[in-house]
PDB file of C-alpha atoms in Angstrom:
ATOM      1  CA  MET A   1      96.148  96.028 126.548  1.00  0.00           C
ATOM      2  CA  LEU A   2      92.698  94.642 127.183  1.00  0.00           C
ATOM      3  CA  ILE A   3      92.886  90.926 127.986  1.00  0.00           C
ATOM      4  CA  LEU A   4      89.805  88.704 127.724  1.00  0.00           C
ATOM      5  CA  ASN A   5      89.286  84.984 128.340  1.00  0.00           C
ATOM      6  CA  ARG A   6      87.449  83.234 125.515  1.00  0.00           C
ATOM      7  CA  LYS A   7      86.511  79.621 124.729  1.00  0.00           C
ATOM      8  CA  VAL A   8      86.199  77.923 121.352  1.00  0.00           C
ATOM      9  CA  ASN A   9      83.345  79.461 119.351  1.00  0.00           C
ATOM     10  CA  ASP A  10      83.306  82.543 121.577  1.00  0.00           C
ATOM     11  CA  SER A  11      83.717  85.881 119.851  1.00  0.00           C
ATOM     12  CA  ILE A  12      84.891  89.369 120.524  1.00  0.00           C
ATOM     13  CA  GLN A  13      83.025  92.243 118.962  1.00  0.00           C
ATOM     14  CA  ILE A  14      85.029  95.357 118.146  1.00  0.00           C
ATOM     15  CA  ASP A  15      82.965  98.397 117.311  1.00  0.00           C
ATOM     16  CA  ASP A  16      79.877  97.744 115.195  1.00  0.00           C
ATOM     17  CA  ASP A  17      81.444  95.775 112.462  1.00  0.00           C
ATOM     18  CA  ILE A  18      84.431  93.687 113.496  1.00  0.00           C
ATOM     19  CA  GLU A  19      84.089  90.201 114.924  1.00  0.00           C
ATOM     20  CA  VAL A  20      86.993  88.085 116.088  1.00  0.00           C
ATOM     21  CA  LYS A  21      86.065  84.460 116.716  1.00  0.00           C
ATOM     22  CA  ILE A  22      88.015  81.609 118.264  1.00  0.00           C
ATOM     23  CA  ILE A  23      87.570  78.739 115.800  1.00  0.00           C
ATOM     24  CA  SER A  24      89.725  76.055 117.391  1.00  0.00           C
ATOM     25  CA  ILE A  25      92.573  75.508 119.791  1.00  0.00           C
ATOM     26  CA  GLU A  26      95.150  72.759 119.316  1.00  0.00           C
ATOM     27  CA  GLY A  27      98.173  72.752 121.568  1.00  0.00           C
ATOM     28  CA  ASP A  28      99.768  76.188 121.257  1.00  0.00           C
ATOM     29  CA  GLN A  29      97.952  76.986 118.001  1.00  0.00           C
ATOM     30  CA  VAL A  30      94.792  79.041 118.019  1.00  0.00           C
ATOM     31  CA  LYS A  31      92.718  79.344 114.867  1.00  0.00           C
ATOM     32  CA  ILE A  32      90.989  82.695 114.689  1.00  0.00           C
ATOM     33  CA  GLY A  33      88.298  83.894 112.315  1.00  0.00           C
ATOM     34  CA  ILE A  34      87.984  87.583 111.638  1.00  0.00           C
ATOM     35  CA  GLU A  35      85.036  89.298 110.064  1.00  0.00           C
ATOM     36  CA  ALA A  36      85.644  92.903 109.192  1.00  0.00           C
ATOM     37  CA  PRO A  37      84.493  95.429 106.585  1.00  0.00           C
ATOM     38  CA  LYS A  38      86.235  95.217 103.233  1.00  0.00           C
ATOM     39  CA  SER A  39      87.949  98.519 103.857  1.00  0.00           C
ATOM     40  CA  ILE A  40      89.909  97.036 106.743  1.00  0.00           C
ATOM     41  CA  ASP A  41      93.053  95.052 106.038  1.00  0.00           C
ATOM     42  CA  VAL A  42      93.932  92.210 108.341  1.00  0.00           C
ATOM     43  CA  PHE A  43      97.509  90.940 108.440  1.00  0.00           C
ATOM     44  CA  ARG A  44      99.661  88.593 110.409  1.00  0.00           C
ATOM     45  CA  LYS A  45     101.640  91.076 112.450  1.00  0.00           C
ATOM     46  CA  GLU A  46     105.088  89.721 111.604  1.00  0.00           C
ATOM     47  CA  ILE A  47     104.354  89.925 107.877  1.00  0.00           C
ATOM     48  CA  TYR A  48     103.148  93.502 108.113  1.00  0.00           C
ATOM     49  CA  LEU A  49     106.286  94.424 110.074  1.00  0.00           C
ATOM     50  CA  LYS A  50     108.456  92.718 107.477  1.00  0.00           C
ATOM     51  CA  ILE A  51     106.856  94.738 104.663  1.00  0.00           C
ATOM     52  CA  GLN A  52     107.233  97.957 106.676  1.00  0.00           C
ATOM     53  CA  GLU A  53     110.912  97.231 107.268  1.00  0.00           C
ATOM     54  CA  GLU A  54     111.503  96.344 103.632  1.00  0.00           C
ATOM     55  CA  ASN A  55     109.892  99.598 102.468  1.00  0.00           C
ATOM     56  CA  GLU A  56     111.971 101.578 104.927  1.00  0.00           C
ATOM     57  CA  GLU A  57     115.144  99.865 103.747  1.00  0.00           C
ATOM     58  CA  ALA A  58     114.145 100.383 100.092  1.00  0.00           C
ATOM     59  CA  SER A  59     113.592 104.082 100.740  1.00  0.00           C
ATOM     60  CA  ASN A  60     117.180 104.468 101.938  1.00  0.00           C
ATOM     61  CA  THR A  61     118.281 104.601  98.327  1.00  0.00           C
ATOM     62  CA  THR A  62     120.942 107.217  97.730  1.00  0.00           C
ATOM     63  CA  ALA A  63     121.593 109.426  94.734  1.00  0.00           C
ATOM     64  CA  ASP A  64     124.641 107.246  93.991  1.00  0.00           C
ATOM     65  CA  LEU A  65     122.470 104.183  93.624  1.00  0.00           C
ATOM     66  CA  ILE A  66     120.088 106.068  91.368  1.00  0.00           C
ATOM     67  CA  ASN A  67     123.019 106.974  89.145  1.00  0.00           C
ATOM     68  CA  LEU A  68     123.979 103.320  89.046  1.00  0.00           C
ATOM     69  CA  LEU A  69     120.454 102.582  87.877  1.00  0.00           C
ATOM     70  CA  LYS A  70     120.539 105.201  85.169  1.00  0.00           C
ATOM     71  CA  SER A  71     123.509 103.446  83.645  1.00  0.00           C
ATOM     72  CA  THR A  72     121.954 100.010  83.999  1.00  0.00           C
ATOM     73  CA  GLU A  73     119.890  98.774  81.106  1.00  0.00           C
ATOM     74  CA  LYS A  74     118.121  95.472  80.993  1.00  0.00           C
ATOM     75  CA  ASP A  75     117.687  93.936  77.550  1.00  0.00           C
TER      76      ASP A  75
ATOM     77  CA  MET B   1     102.142 121.932  90.347  1.00  0.00           C
ATOM     78  CA  LYS B   2     105.737 121.862  91.575  1.00  0.00           C
ATOM     79  CA  ILE B   3     106.936 119.347  94.131  1.00  0.00           C
ATOM     80  CA  ASN B   4     110.255 118.682  95.798  1.00  0.00           C
ATOM     81  CA  THR B   5     111.612 115.230  95.101  1.00  0.00           C
ATOM     82  CA  LYS B   6     114.231 113.031  96.657  1.00  0.00           C
ATOM     83  CA  PHE B   7     116.228 112.370  93.489  1.00  0.00           C
ATOM     84  CA  PHE B   8     115.391 115.082  90.976  1.00  0.00           C
ATOM     85  CA  GLY B   9     115.103 118.285  92.972  1.00  0.00           C
ATOM     86  CA  GLU B  10     112.087 120.393  92.143  1.00  0.00           C
ATOM     87  CA  VAL B  11     109.873 118.796  89.530  1.00  0.00           C
ATOM     88  CA  GLU B  12     106.783 120.058  87.757  1.00  0.00           C
ATOM     89  CA  ILE B  13     104.042 117.451  87.860  1.00  0.00           C
ATOM     90  CA  ASN B  14     100.592 117.265  86.362  1.00  0.00           C
ATOM     91  CA  GLU B  15      98.042 116.898  89.152  1.00  0.00           C
ATOM     92  CA  GLU B  16      96.144 114.430  86.997  1.00  0.00           C
ATOM     93  CA  ASN B  17      99.072 112.060  87.371  1.00  0.00           C
ATOM     94  CA  ILE B  18      98.864 111.899  91.145  1.00  0.00           C
ATOM     95  CA  ILE B  19      98.269 108.389  92.405  1.00  0.00           C
ATOM     96  CA  GLU B  20      96.218 108.025  95.531  1.00  0.00           C
ATOM     97  CA  PHE B  21      97.121 105.348  98.076  1.00  0.00           C
ATOM     98  CA  PRO B  22      94.012 105.410 100.294  1.00  0.00           C
ATOM     99  CA  ASN B  23      95.755 103.297 102.951  1.00  0.00           C
ATOM    100  CA  GLY B  24      99.218 104.768 102.594  1.00  0.00           C
ATOM    101  CA  ILE B  25     102.158 102.393 102.201  1.00  0.00           C
ATOM    102  CA  PRO B  26     103.389 100.200 105.074  1.00  0.00           C
ATOM    103  CA  GLY B  27     106.131 102.160 106.818  1.00  0.00           C
ATOM    104  CA  PHE B  28     104.796 105.389 105.300  1.00  0.00           C
ATOM    105  CA  GLU B  29     101.166 105.222 106.317  1.00  0.00           C
ATOM    106  CA  GLU B  30     100.825 109.003 106.373  1.00  0.00           C
ATOM    107  CA  GLU B  31     101.695 109.393 102.704  1.00  0.00           C
ATOM    108  CA  LYS B  32      98.626 109.052 100.527  1.00  0.00           C
ATOM    109  CA  ARG B  33      99.652 110.848  97.322  1.00  0.00           C
ATOM    110  CA  PHE B  34     102.459 109.751  95.032  1.00  0.00           C
ATOM    111  CA  VAL B  35     103.667 110.269  91.493  1.00  0.00           C
ATOM    112  CA  LEU B  36     105.697 107.994  89.246  1.00  0.00           C
ATOM    113  CA  LEU B  37     108.823 109.646  87.874  1.00  0.00           C
ATOM    114  CA  ASP B  38     110.974 107.934  85.256  1.00  0.00           C
ATOM    115  CA  ILE B  39     114.541 107.244  86.362  1.00  0.00           C
ATOM    116  CA  ASN B  40     116.113 105.927  83.194  1.00  0.00           C
ATOM    117  CA  GLU B  41     115.465 106.485  79.554  1.00  0.00           C
ATOM    118  CA  GLY B  42     114.127 103.034  78.889  1.00  0.00           C
ATOM    119  CA  ALA B  43     111.643 103.779  81.680  1.00  0.00           C
ATOM    120  CA  ILE B  44     112.074 100.391  83.305  1.00  0.00           C
ATOM    121  CA  TYR B  45     112.703 102.020  86.660  1.00  0.00           C
ATOM    122  CA  HIS B  46     110.570 104.675  88.286  1.00  0.00           C
ATOM    123  CA  SER B  47     110.717 106.641  91.466  1.00  0.00           C
ATOM    124  CA  LEU B  48     107.454 106.391  93.362  1.00  0.00           C
ATOM    125  CA  GLN B  49     107.706 109.799  94.951  1.00  0.00           C
ATOM    126  CA  SER B  50     105.498 111.112  97.734  1.00  0.00           C
ATOM    127  CA  VAL B  51     103.884 114.373  96.662  1.00  0.00           C
ATOM    128  CA  ASP B  52     103.843 115.709 100.216  1.00  0.00           C
ATOM    129  CA  ASN B  53     107.141 114.438 101.621  1.00  0.00           C
ATOM    130  CA  PRO B  54     110.277 114.852  99.470  1.00  0.00           C
ATOM    131  CA  GLU B  55     112.175 112.305 101.578  1.00  0.00           C
ATOM    132  CA  VAL B  56     109.823 109.452 100.770  1.00  0.00           C
ATOM    133  CA  ALA B  57     110.558 107.833  97.430  1.00  0.00           C
ATOM    134  CA  LEU B  58     110.699 104.172  96.484  1.00  0.00           C
ATOM    135  CA  VAL B  59     112.308 102.772  93.368  1.00  0.00           C
ATOM    136  CA  VAL B  60     109.832 100.566  91.552  1.00  0.00           C
ATOM    137  CA  THR B  61     109.880  98.494  88.397  1.00  0.00           C
ATOM    138  CA  ASN B  62     107.695  96.312  86.252  1.00  0.00           C
ATOM    139  CA  PRO B  63     108.386  92.910  87.859  1.00  0.00           C
ATOM    140  CA  TYR B  64     107.587  91.003  84.673  1.00  0.00           C
ATOM    141  CA  VAL B  65     110.807  92.266  83.122  1.00  0.00           C
ATOM    142  CA  PHE B  66     112.647  90.080  85.621  1.00  0.00           C
ATOM    143  CA  PHE B  67     110.090  87.482  86.707  1.00  0.00           C
ATOM    144  CA  HIS B  68     108.139  86.235  83.711  1.00  0.00           C
ATOM    145  CA  ASP B  69     106.079  83.758  85.726  1.00  0.00           C
ATOM    146  CA  TYR B  70     105.182  86.044  88.608  1.00  0.00           C
ATOM    147  CA  GLU B  71     101.551  85.523  89.521  1.00  0.00           C
ATOM    148  CA  PHE B  72      99.161  86.084  92.399  1.00  0.00           C
ATOM    149  CA  ASP B  73      95.493  86.780  93.011  1.00  0.00           C
ATOM    150  CA  ILE B  74      94.172  90.233  93.784  1.00  0.00           C
ATOM    151  CA  ASP B  75      91.697  89.883  96.628  1.00  0.00           C
ATOM    152  CA  GLU B  76      88.144  91.219  96.615  1.00  0.00           C
ATOM    153  CA  ASN B  77      88.956  94.013  99.083  1.00  0.00           C
ATOM    154  CA  THR B  78      91.669  95.406  96.860  1.00  0.00           C
ATOM    155  CA  ILE B  79      89.506  95.160  93.750  1.00  0.00           C
ATOM    156  CA  ASN B  80      86.825  97.182  95.543  1.00  0.00           C
ATOM    157  CA  LEU B  81      89.213  99.663  97.132  1.00  0.00           C
ATOM    158  CA  LEU B  82      90.825 100.469  93.805  1.00  0.00           C
ATOM    159  CA  SER B  83      87.545 100.246  91.823  1.00  0.00           C
ATOM    160  CA  ILE B  84      89.072  97.751  89.403  1.00  0.00           C
ATOM    161  CA  ASN B  85      86.643  96.868  86.623  1.00  0.00           C
ATOM    162  CA  SER B  86      88.857  94.969  84.242  1.00  0.00           C
ATOM    163  CA  LYS B  87      92.360  93.609  84.153  1.00  0.00           C
ATOM    164  CA  GLU B  88      93.247  96.249  81.583  1.00  0.00           C
ATOM    165  CA  ASP B  89      92.995  98.803  84.417  1.00  0.00           C
ATOM    166  CA  VAL B  90      95.733  97.145  86.402  1.00  0.00           C
ATOM    167  CA  MET B  91      99.436  97.806  86.481  1.00  0.00           C
ATOM    168  CA  VAL B  92     101.749  95.890  88.810  1.00  0.00           C
ATOM    169  CA  LEU B  93     104.915  97.395  90.245  1.00  0.00           C
ATOM    170  CA  SER B  94     107.515  95.943  92.568  1.00  0.00           C
ATOM    171  CA  VAL B  95     109.546  97.892  95.074  1.00  0.00           C
ATOM    172  CA  LEU B  96     113.284  97.466  94.604  1.00  0.00           C
ATOM    173  CA  THR B  97     115.861  97.545  97.362  1.00  0.00           C
ATOM    174  CA  LEU B  98     118.845  98.805  95.411  1.00  0.00           C
ATOM    175  CA  LYS B  99     122.347  97.620  96.186  1.00  0.00           C
ATOM    176  CA  ASP B 100     125.764  98.385  94.869  1.00  0.00           C
ATOM    177  CA  PRO B 101     126.809  96.212  93.077  1.00  0.00           C
ATOM    178  CA  PHE B 102     123.516  96.107  91.246  1.00  0.00           C
ATOM    179  CA  LYS B 103     123.435  92.302  91.119  1.00  0.00           C
ATOM    180  CA  HIS B 104     122.572  92.277  94.829  1.00  0.00           C
ATOM    181  CA  THR B 105     119.445  94.340  94.241  1.00  0.00           C
ATOM    182  CA  THR B 106     116.235  92.657  95.355  1.00  0.00           C
ATOM    183  CA  ALA B 107     112.574  93.061  94.489  1.00  0.00           C
ATOM    184  CA  ASN B 108     109.758  92.794  96.992  1.00  0.00           C
ATOM    185  CA  LEU B 109     107.559  90.186  95.378  1.00  0.00           C
ATOM    186  CA  GLN B 110     105.604  89.511  98.538  1.00  0.00           C
ATOM    187  CA  ALA B 111     104.076  92.981  98.470  1.00  0.00           C
ATOM    188  CA  PRO B 112     103.338  94.094  94.897  1.00  0.00           C
ATOM    189  CA  ILE B 113     101.957  97.553  94.295  1.00  0.00           C
ATOM    190  CA  ILE B 114      98.670  97.352  92.443  1.00  0.00           C
ATOM    191  CA  LEU B 115      97.811 100.468  90.470  1.00  0.00           C
ATOM    192  CA  ASN B 116      94.509 101.120  88.760  1.00  0.00           C
ATOM    193  CA  PHE B 117      95.620 103.674  86.244  1.00  0.00           C
ATOM    194  CA  THR B 118      92.069 104.473  85.218  1.00  0.00           C
ATOM    195  CA  THR B 119      91.114 105.685  88.687  1.00  0.00           C
ATOM    196  CA  ARG B 120      94.729 106.490  89.712  1.00  0.00           C
ATOM    197  CA  LYS B 121      94.253 104.559  92.943  1.00  0.00           C
ATOM    198  CA  ALA B 122      96.855 102.176  94.270  1.00  0.00           C
ATOM    199  CA  LYS B 123      97.713  99.910  97.123  1.00  0.00           C
ATOM    200  CA  GLN B 124     100.631  97.810  98.226  1.00  0.00           C
ATOM    201  CA  LEU B 125      99.091  94.369  98.394  1.00  0.00           C
ATOM    202  CA  ILE B 126     100.532  92.031 101.011  1.00  0.00           C
ATOM    203  CA  LEU B 127     100.319  88.436  99.826  1.00  0.00           C
ATOM    204  CA  HIS B 128      99.399  85.816 102.405  1.00  0.00           C
ATOM    205  CA  ASP B 129     100.551  82.232 102.096  1.00  0.00           C
ATOM    206  CA  THR B 130     102.977  82.832  99.279  1.00  0.00           C
ATOM    207  CA  ASN B 131     106.473  81.643  98.508  1.00  0.00           C
ATOM    208  CA  TYR B 132     107.430  85.018  97.055  1.00  0.00           C
ATOM    209  CA  GLN B 133     109.954  86.885  99.162  1.00  0.00           C
ATOM    210  CA  THR B 134     110.400  90.485 100.212  1.00  0.00           C
ATOM    211  CA  LYS B 135     114.005  90.147  99.046  1.00  0.00           C
ATOM    212  CA  GLN B 136     113.847  88.237  95.791  1.00  0.00           C
ATOM    213  CA  PRO B 137     117.169  88.672  93.931  1.00  0.00           C
ATOM    214  CA  ILE B 138     116.412  90.165  90.515  1.00  0.00           C
ATOM    215  CA  ILE B 139     119.537  88.707  88.998  1.00  0.00           C
ATOM    216  CA  VAL B 140     120.085  85.001  89.334  1.00  0.00           C
ATOM    217  CA  GLU B 141     123.653  84.182  90.206  1.00  0.00           C
ATOM    218  CA  GLY B 142     125.415  82.247  87.494  1.00  0.00           C
ATOM    219  CA  LYS B 143     123.415  83.791  84.704  1.00  0.00           C
ATOM    220  CA  ASP B 144     125.637  85.843  82.453  1.00  0.00           C
ATOM    221  CA  VAL B 145     123.975  89.192  82.927  1.00  0.00           C
ATOM    222  CA  GLU B 146     126.552  90.748  85.188  1.00  0.00           C
ATOM    223  CA  SER B 147     128.392  92.451  82.358  1.00  0.00           C
ATOM    224  CA  ASP B 148     125.164  94.150  81.256  1.00  0.00           C
ATOM    225  CA  ALA B 149     124.189  95.160  84.747  1.00  0.00           C
ATOM    226  CA  ASN B 150     127.540  96.753  85.440  1.00  0.00           C
ATOM    227  CA  SER B 151     127.882  98.461  82.124  1.00  0.00           C
ATOM    228  CA  LYS B 152     128.644 101.802  83.748  1.00  0.00           C
ATOM    229  CA  SER B 153     132.216 100.812  84.529  1.00  0.00           C
TER     230      SER B 153
END
C-alpha cells in the first residue's frame, strides 16, 4: 500500500480524474472529500463489505427454501 | 436462448429480457447479465438469475408489498448510469435472504436494486446515511400473518 502524508486542504490525485482531498481533521476523525467521475462508485468500505456479505448469504438459498416460497402467498 | 439456472434447470429465455448490470452486483462483480424468473404464480417473488453463471441467483421481491413507506433518493450517478428519463422507467426490487421458517426471512432495504425496464439496465444501489437495514424482517413479530406465511403445512 502506498502511504502518503497529507495536511488539511492537501489532495491526492489518482489518475486523470479522481481527487481525494483532506477537508478537516478533528481528533481521530478525518473528513475526506472525493471527486470522481460519475461512473465510479465511492463507498464506505464496511458498508460495501456488508452488502457483499448479505448478497452472498442471500445467494445460499436452497431448492427447499424456494419450495417454501412457492407455497407462501402474501395477501 | 437456453440458460442453466440454479432453481429451474435449463430454461429458455428471450434475449430481449436480459438485464444488464454494468457494475455487477456486490459479491458477484463478474456477473453483468441477469434475467428475472418468476418463482410463484402470484409473481411476487422472482429469481434474479445470472445468465452466465447458473450458481448465482438471488431471490428478489417488490419491497412495497411488505414496506409501504419505503423511500429513498436515487442519486445522479445511478440515474445517468441507467439512463433513467422518468420515474415510470423505474422498478425497485429488494434482495431477500430466505429462512425457514419463512417469518425469519429478511429483505435488504439498504441496497435496493434499481431496474430501468426501458433500457434493461440495473444496479444495486447502496444507500448512505440511511436507517434501512440489510436484514429488515419482512414479517413483523406479533402481527397475525404467520398462519398465512406457513400455509404449506
